[in-house]
Amino acid sequence: MRALLFKAVGKPLEVATLPDPEPNEGEVVVRVSRCGVCGTDLHATSGHGMTLPPDSTMGHEFGGEVVAIGKNVDRFKLGDHLAAMPVVGCGHCEGCKTGIDMLCQNGWAQYGGGLAEYARVSARGAVKLPKTVSLADSALVEPLAVGCRAVRVANPDKDSKVVIIGPGPIGLSVLFWLRQRGVENIVLLASTGRRKGLASKMGGDKFLLEGDGVADEIRSVLGGSPDIVFEAAGVPGVFARAIDLIRPQGTIIALGFCMQPDPIVPAMGLMKDCTIRWSIVYSREDYAACADALNNHGDLARAMVTETVGFAEAPAAFENLRAGKDGGGKLLIDPWG
Ligand SMILES: [Zn+2]
Ligand SMILES: [Zn+2]
C-alpha cells in the first residue's frame, strides 16, 4: 500500500510503499477513506519538541471501511464503516475508568497511521458509523469529539455567554457543539480574520479580532462578561486573556495544546474566583455522539473542511497548513484521490 511518511524536520512528507497491514487480535483493518491533518501533526514534525522519528507514518483522524478482521472481534463485520480512535487504553486502570483512554496509566496503544491506504484499528476503540453517514465525513469524528467533551464539561445552558479563543478546527468543533445545545451568544476571538467565513458558516457570526479594547467590545456584544471561555488557541498569553475576560466565578475550559510555559498572575484568577478546567480528548460516548451528529447535521460539521487532497498534493498542502497559508479549517487527505 501507499502511505505518507515523515522523513525529517524541514523536509516535505513523502509517499512510500509499505506492506499492507494485517489485523492482530482485537483489531480490524480499514480501507482509509479520509484522514484529517491536526495541529499536533504539525507540532510533531516541526522540531519543537516531541518530534517523530524519521520514516514514521502519521495521521490519527481517520475512518474507513472494514476490509479485514482479527481474532476476537465481534463488534464489526466486513464492509462496516467506522471512525478510528487513535489511542486505546488498557481498559481497567484508574485512568481508563474515567472513560478517557488517553488517561490510561499502563501506557496506551497508539493507532495512528491513517495517512495510508489501509490502517490497523482497535475494534474496542472504534465507533461504527451508520451507512447514512458519508465515509468522506468519517475523519471528522475525532476532531468533533474533542469539542463534544469540552462542551459537555462546560455544561452551558441556552442563555450562557461564551467566548471561544482560537477559531481553528478545535474551536470550530466547540462552536458546533454549542450550537447543537442551542447556545447562540458566542463570540469567536481570533488573531486573524482568515477564519471569519468558516465560523459564520457554522453559526458563529460574532467574530472579533484580538486587540486593544476588544474586552469592552466582547462585553457589549455578549451583554456582559462571558460565563465560559474556551481556550482553543494553545499559545502563551491566552490564560491571562481568559482570566481577564471571564465573569466572576466563571469557567475557563482549556483545550489548547501548548508546549511552552504560559505565565499567569495567580492573584488575577483568585480575584475572579474562577475555575480553570482542562479537557483532554474524549470518551467513547463522545465518539458515539459525533457519529449521531454527523448523521443528523453533517452539513454543519462539514463546513469546517476547507480542503480535500490526494497523496500527490498532500505534502504541499501539509506545508501550507504549517505556514498558515491554507483556508484555516480542516485539511482532509484522501489516500485514493
Ligand atoms: Zn488531532
Ligand atoms: Zn488503562
Coordinates of C-alpha atoms and ligand atoms in Angstrom, one line a residue:
M1 CA 0.0 0.0 0.0
R2 CA 1.0 3.6 -0.3
A3 CA 1.5 5.7 2.8
L4 CA 2.7 9.2 3.6
L5 CA 5.8 9.2 5.7
F6 CA 7.5 11.9 7.8
K7 CA 11.2 12.0 6.8
A8 CA 12.9 14.8 8.7
V9 CA 12.2 18.3 10.1
G10 CA 12.2 20.7 7.2
K11 CA 11.5 18.1 4.6
P12 CA 8.1 17.5 3.0
L13 CA 6.2 14.3 3.7
E14 CA 7.0 11.5 1.2
V15 CA 4.8 8.9 -0.4
A16 CA 6.2 5.4 0.2
T17 CA 5.2 1.8 -0.4
L18 CA 4.7 -0.3 2.7
P19 CA 3.4 -3.8 3.3
D20 CA -0.4 -4.0 3.7
P21 CA -1.3 -4.1 7.4
E22 CA -2.7 -7.3 8.9
P23 CA -5.1 -7.2 11.9
N24 CA -3.8 -8.5 15.2
E25 CA -6.2 -9.9 17.8
G26 CA -8.9 -7.4 18.7
E27 CA -8.1 -5.3 15.6
V28 CA -9.6 -4.7 12.2
V29 CA -8.0 -3.2 9.1
V30 CA -9.8 -0.4 7.3
R31 CA -9.5 0.9 3.8
V32 CA -9.0 4.6 4.8
S33 CA -11.5 6.9 3.2
R34 CA -10.2 10.2 4.6
C35 CA -7.6 11.3 7.2
G36 CA -7.5 14.7 8.7
V37 CA -4.4 16.7 9.5
C38 CA -4.2 18.0 13.0
G39 CA -2.3 20.8 14.7
T40 CA -0.5 18.1 16.7
D41 CA 0.7 16.5 13.4
L42 CA 2.3 19.8 12.5
H43 CA 3.8 20.0 16.0
A44 CA 5.3 16.5 15.8
T45 CA 7.0 17.4 12.5
S46 CA 8.2 20.9 13.3
G47 CA 11.2 20.1 15.5
H48 CA 9.7 22.0 18.5
G49 CA 10.0 19.0 20.8
M50 CA 8.2 15.6 20.8
T51 CA 9.4 15.2 17.2
L52 CA 8.6 11.9 15.4
P53 CA 11.4 9.6 14.4
P54 CA 12.2 9.5 10.6
D55 CA 10.0 7.3 8.5
S56 CA 7.1 7.5 10.9
T57 CA 3.6 7.0 9.5
M58 CA 1.2 9.7 10.6
G59 CA -2.5 10.5 10.8
H60 CA -4.9 10.0 13.7
E61 CA -8.1 11.5 12.4
F62 CA -9.5 8.8 10.1
G63 CA -12.2 6.4 9.2
G64 CA -13.0 3.9 6.5
E65 CA -14.5 0.6 5.5
V66 CA -13.6 -2.7 7.3
V67 CA -11.7 -5.0 4.9
A68 CA -10.1 -7.5 7.4
I69 CA -11.0 -8.7 10.8
G70 CA -8.6 -10.1 13.5
K71 CA -9.4 -12.7 16.2
N72 CA -11.9 -12.0 18.9
V73 CA -13.6 -9.1 17.2
D74 CA -17.4 -9.3 17.4
R75 CA -18.3 -5.6 17.1
F76 CA -17.5 -5.3 13.4
K77 CA -18.0 -7.3 10.2
L78 CA -16.6 -6.8 6.7
G79 CA -18.0 -3.8 4.9
D80 CA -18.8 -1.9 8.1
H81 CA -17.9 1.8 8.2
L82 CA -16.1 3.2 11.2
A83 CA -14.2 6.1 12.7
A84 CA -11.0 5.0 14.4
M85 CA -10.0 6.1 17.9
P86 CA -6.2 6.8 17.8
V87 CA -5.4 5.9 21.4
V88 CA -6.7 2.9 23.2
G89 CA -6.0 2.2 26.9
C90 CA -5.8 -1.0 28.9
G91 CA -9.4 -0.7 29.8
H92 CA -9.1 -1.4 33.6
C93 CA -6.8 1.1 35.3
E94 CA -7.8 4.3 37.3
G95 CA -7.2 6.4 34.2
C96 CA -9.3 4.2 31.9
K97 CA -12.1 4.1 34.4
T98 CA -12.6 7.8 33.7
G99 CA -13.7 6.7 30.2
I100 CA -10.8 8.6 28.6
D101 CA -8.3 6.2 27.2
M102 CA -5.6 8.9 26.9
L103 CA -5.5 8.9 30.8
C104 CA -4.5 5.2 30.8
Q105 CA -1.7 4.7 33.4
N106 CA -0.5 1.5 31.7
G107 CA 0.6 3.1 28.5
W108 CA -2.0 3.3 25.8
A109 CA -1.7 1.7 22.4
Q110 CA -1.4 4.2 19.6
Y111 CA -3.4 3.6 16.4
G112 CA -2.1 6.3 14.1
G113 CA -1.2 5.5 10.5
G114 CA -4.3 7.0 8.9
L115 CA -2.3 8.7 6.2
A116 CA -2.2 5.5 4.3
E117 CA -4.4 3.4 2.0
Y118 CA -5.0 0.9 4.8
A119 CA -4.7 1.1 8.6
R120 CA -5.0 -1.1 11.6
V121 CA -7.7 -0.1 14.1
S122 CA -8.6 -1.3 17.6
A123 CA -12.1 -2.7 17.4
R124 CA -12.6 -1.7 21.0
G125 CA -11.9 2.0 20.3
A126 CA -13.7 2.4 17.0
V127 CA -17.2 3.7 16.6
K128 CA -19.4 2.2 13.9
L129 CA -20.9 4.7 11.5
P130 CA -24.4 4.4 10.2
K131 CA -24.3 3.8 6.4
T132 CA -26.2 7.1 6.0
V133 CA -23.0 9.0 7.1
S134 CA -20.7 9.5 4.1
L135 CA -17.4 7.8 4.6
A136 CA -15.9 11.1 3.5
D137 CA -17.1 12.5 6.8
S138 CA -15.6 9.7 8.9
A139 CA -12.4 11.7 9.6
L140 CA -14.4 14.5 11.3
V141 CA -15.5 12.2 14.2
E142 CA -12.1 12.7 16.1
P143 CA -11.8 16.5 16.0
L144 CA -15.6 16.8 16.6
A145 CA -15.3 14.6 19.7
V146 CA -12.7 16.9 21.2
G147 CA -15.2 19.8 21.2
C148 CA -18.0 17.4 22.2
R149 CA -16.3 16.6 25.5
A150 CA -15.2 20.2 26.2
V151 CA -18.8 21.4 25.8
R152 CA -20.1 18.5 27.9
V153 CA -17.6 19.5 30.7
A154 CA -18.6 23.2 30.4
N155 CA -22.3 22.3 30.6
P156 CA -23.6 25.6 29.3
D157 CA -27.3 26.5 29.2
K158 CA -29.0 28.2 26.3
D159 CA -28.5 31.6 27.7
S160 CA -24.8 31.2 28.5
K161 CA -22.5 33.9 27.3
V162 CA -19.5 32.2 25.7
V163 CA -16.1 33.2 24.2
I164 CA -14.0 30.8 22.1
I165 CA -10.4 31.9 21.9
G166 CA -8.9 30.5 18.7
P167 CA -11.4 29.5 16.0
G168 CA -9.2 26.8 14.4
P169 CA -10.7 23.3 13.8
I170 CA -10.9 22.6 17.6
G171 CA -12.5 26.0 18.3
L172 CA -15.0 25.4 15.4
S173 CA -15.7 21.9 16.9
V174 CA -16.6 23.6 20.2
L175 CA -18.8 26.0 18.2
F176 CA -20.5 23.1 16.5
W177 CA -21.4 21.5 19.9
L178 CA -22.5 24.8 21.5
R179 CA -24.9 25.3 18.6
Q180 CA -26.2 21.7 19.0
R181 CA -27.1 22.7 22.6
G182 CA -28.9 25.8 21.4
V183 CA -26.3 28.3 22.7
E184 CA -26.3 31.3 20.5
N185 CA -24.5 34.1 22.4
I186 CA -21.0 33.1 21.3
V187 CA -18.0 35.4 20.4
L188 CA -15.1 33.9 18.5
L189 CA -11.9 35.8 19.4
A190 CA -9.2 35.4 16.7
S191 CA -5.7 36.8 16.0
T192 CA -6.5 37.0 12.2
G193 CA -9.7 37.3 10.2
R194 CA -9.0 34.3 7.9
R195 CA -11.5 32.0 9.6
K196 CA -14.3 34.5 9.8
G197 CA -16.2 32.9 6.8
L198 CA -15.8 29.4 8.2
A199 CA -17.1 30.4 11.6
S200 CA -20.0 32.2 10.1
K201 CA -20.9 29.1 8.0
M202 CA -21.0 27.1 11.3
G203 CA -23.3 29.6 13.0
G204 CA -20.6 31.8 14.7
D205 CA -21.2 35.3 13.3
K206 CA -19.8 37.2 16.3
F207 CA -16.2 37.2 15.2
L208 CA -13.8 39.7 16.8
L209 CA -10.1 40.3 16.4
E210 CA -7.8 40.4 19.3
G211 CA -6.6 43.9 20.2
D212 CA -6.9 46.9 22.4
G213 CA -10.4 47.5 23.6
V214 CA -11.7 44.1 22.5
A215 CA -12.6 43.1 26.1
D216 CA -15.1 46.0 26.1
E217 CA -16.4 45.0 22.7
I218 CA -16.9 41.4 23.8
R219 CA -18.9 42.6 26.9
S220 CA -21.0 44.8 24.7
V221 CA -21.7 42.1 22.1
L222 CA -22.5 39.4 24.7
G223 CA -24.4 41.7 27.0
G224 CA -21.9 41.1 29.8
S225 CA -18.8 39.2 30.7
P226 CA -18.6 35.6 29.4
D227 CA -19.8 32.8 31.7
I228 CA -17.5 30.4 29.9
V229 CA -14.3 30.9 27.9
F230 CA -12.9 28.1 25.8
E231 CA -9.2 28.4 25.3
A232 CA -8.6 26.7 21.9
A233 CA -5.6 28.6 20.8
G234 CA -2.8 26.9 22.7
V235 CA -0.4 29.9 22.6
P236 CA 1.3 31.7 25.5
G237 CA -0.8 34.6 26.8
V238 CA -4.2 33.0 26.4
F239 CA -4.7 32.2 30.1
A240 CA -4.1 35.7 31.2
R241 CA -6.5 36.8 28.5
A242 CA -9.2 34.3 29.5
I243 CA -8.9 35.3 33.2
D244 CA -9.2 38.9 32.2
L245 CA -12.4 38.2 30.2
I246 CA -14.2 35.7 32.4
R247 CA -17.0 36.9 34.7
P248 CA -16.6 36.4 38.5
Q249 CA -17.0 32.7 39.2
G250 CA -17.0 31.8 35.5
T251 CA -15.3 28.8 34.0
I252 CA -12.4 28.6 31.6
I253 CA -12.1 25.4 29.6
A254 CA -8.6 24.7 28.4
L255 CA -8.2 22.7 25.2
G256 CA -5.2 24.3 23.5
F257 CA -2.1 22.1 23.2
C258 CA 0.7 24.5 24.3
M259 CA 4.2 23.1 24.9
Q260 CA 5.6 26.4 26.2
P261 CA 5.2 28.0 29.6
D262 CA 2.3 30.4 29.8
P263 CA 2.8 32.6 32.9
I264 CA -0.3 33.9 34.8
V265 CA -0.6 36.1 37.8
P266 CA -2.5 33.8 40.2
A267 CA -4.0 36.7 42.1
M268 CA -5.8 37.7 38.9
G269 CA -7.5 34.3 38.9
L270 CA -8.1 34.5 42.6
M271 CA -9.8 37.9 42.2
K272 CA -12.2 36.3 39.7
D273 CA -12.8 33.2 41.9
C274 CA -12.9 31.4 38.6
T275 CA -12.5 27.8 37.6
I276 CA -9.8 26.7 35.1
R277 CA -10.7 23.2 33.8
W278 CA -8.5 21.3 31.3
S279 CA -10.3 19.0 28.9
I280 CA -8.3 16.2 27.2
V281 CA -9.8 14.5 24.2
Y282 CA -12.9 12.4 24.6
S283 CA -14.6 9.2 25.7
R284 CA -16.4 6.5 23.7
E285 CA -19.7 8.3 24.5
D286 CA -18.4 11.4 22.7
Y287 CA -17.4 9.3 19.7
A288 CA -20.9 7.9 19.5
A289 CA -22.4 11.3 19.9
C290 CA -20.3 12.5 17.0
A291 CA -21.4 9.6 14.8
D292 CA -25.0 10.7 15.6
A293 CA -24.4 14.3 15.0
L294 CA -22.8 13.6 11.6
N295 CA -25.8 11.6 10.7
N296 CA -28.2 14.5 11.5
H297 CA -26.1 17.6 11.0
G298 CA -23.4 16.6 8.6
D299 CA -23.6 19.8 6.5
L300 CA -22.8 21.9 9.5
A301 CA -19.9 19.8 10.6
R302 CA -18.5 19.6 7.0
A303 CA -18.4 23.4 6.9
M304 CA -15.1 23.2 8.8
V305 CA -13.4 21.4 6.0
T306 CA -11.5 23.8 3.7
E307 CA -9.6 21.3 1.5
T308 CA -9.5 17.7 0.5
V309 CA -6.5 16.5 -1.5
G310 CA -5.0 13.2 -2.7
F311 CA -1.5 12.0 -1.8
A312 CA 0.2 13.8 -4.7
E313 CA -0.9 17.2 -3.4
A314 CA -0.8 16.3 0.3
P315 CA 2.9 17.2 1.1
A316 CA 2.4 20.7 -0.3
A317 CA -1.0 21.1 1.4
F318 CA 0.6 20.0 4.7
E319 CA 3.3 22.6 4.4
N320 CA 0.7 25.3 3.5
L321 CA -1.1 24.4 6.7
R322 CA 2.1 24.7 8.7
A323 CA 2.8 28.1 7.1
G324 CA -0.8 29.3 7.8
K325 CA -1.4 29.7 4.1
D326 CA -4.3 27.3 3.9
G327 CA -8.0 28.2 4.3
G328 CA -7.8 27.9 8.1
G329 CA -10.1 25.0 8.5
K330 CA -9.6 21.2 8.4
L331 CA -7.4 19.7 5.7
L332 CA -8.5 16.2 4.7
I333 CA -6.4 13.8 2.8
D334 CA -8.0 11.1 0.5
P335 CA -5.4 8.3 0.1
W336 CA -7.3 7.2 -3.1
G337 CA -7.9 10.6 -4.5
Ligands
ZN1 ZN -5.9 15.7 16.3
ZN2 ZN -5.6 1.9 31.4

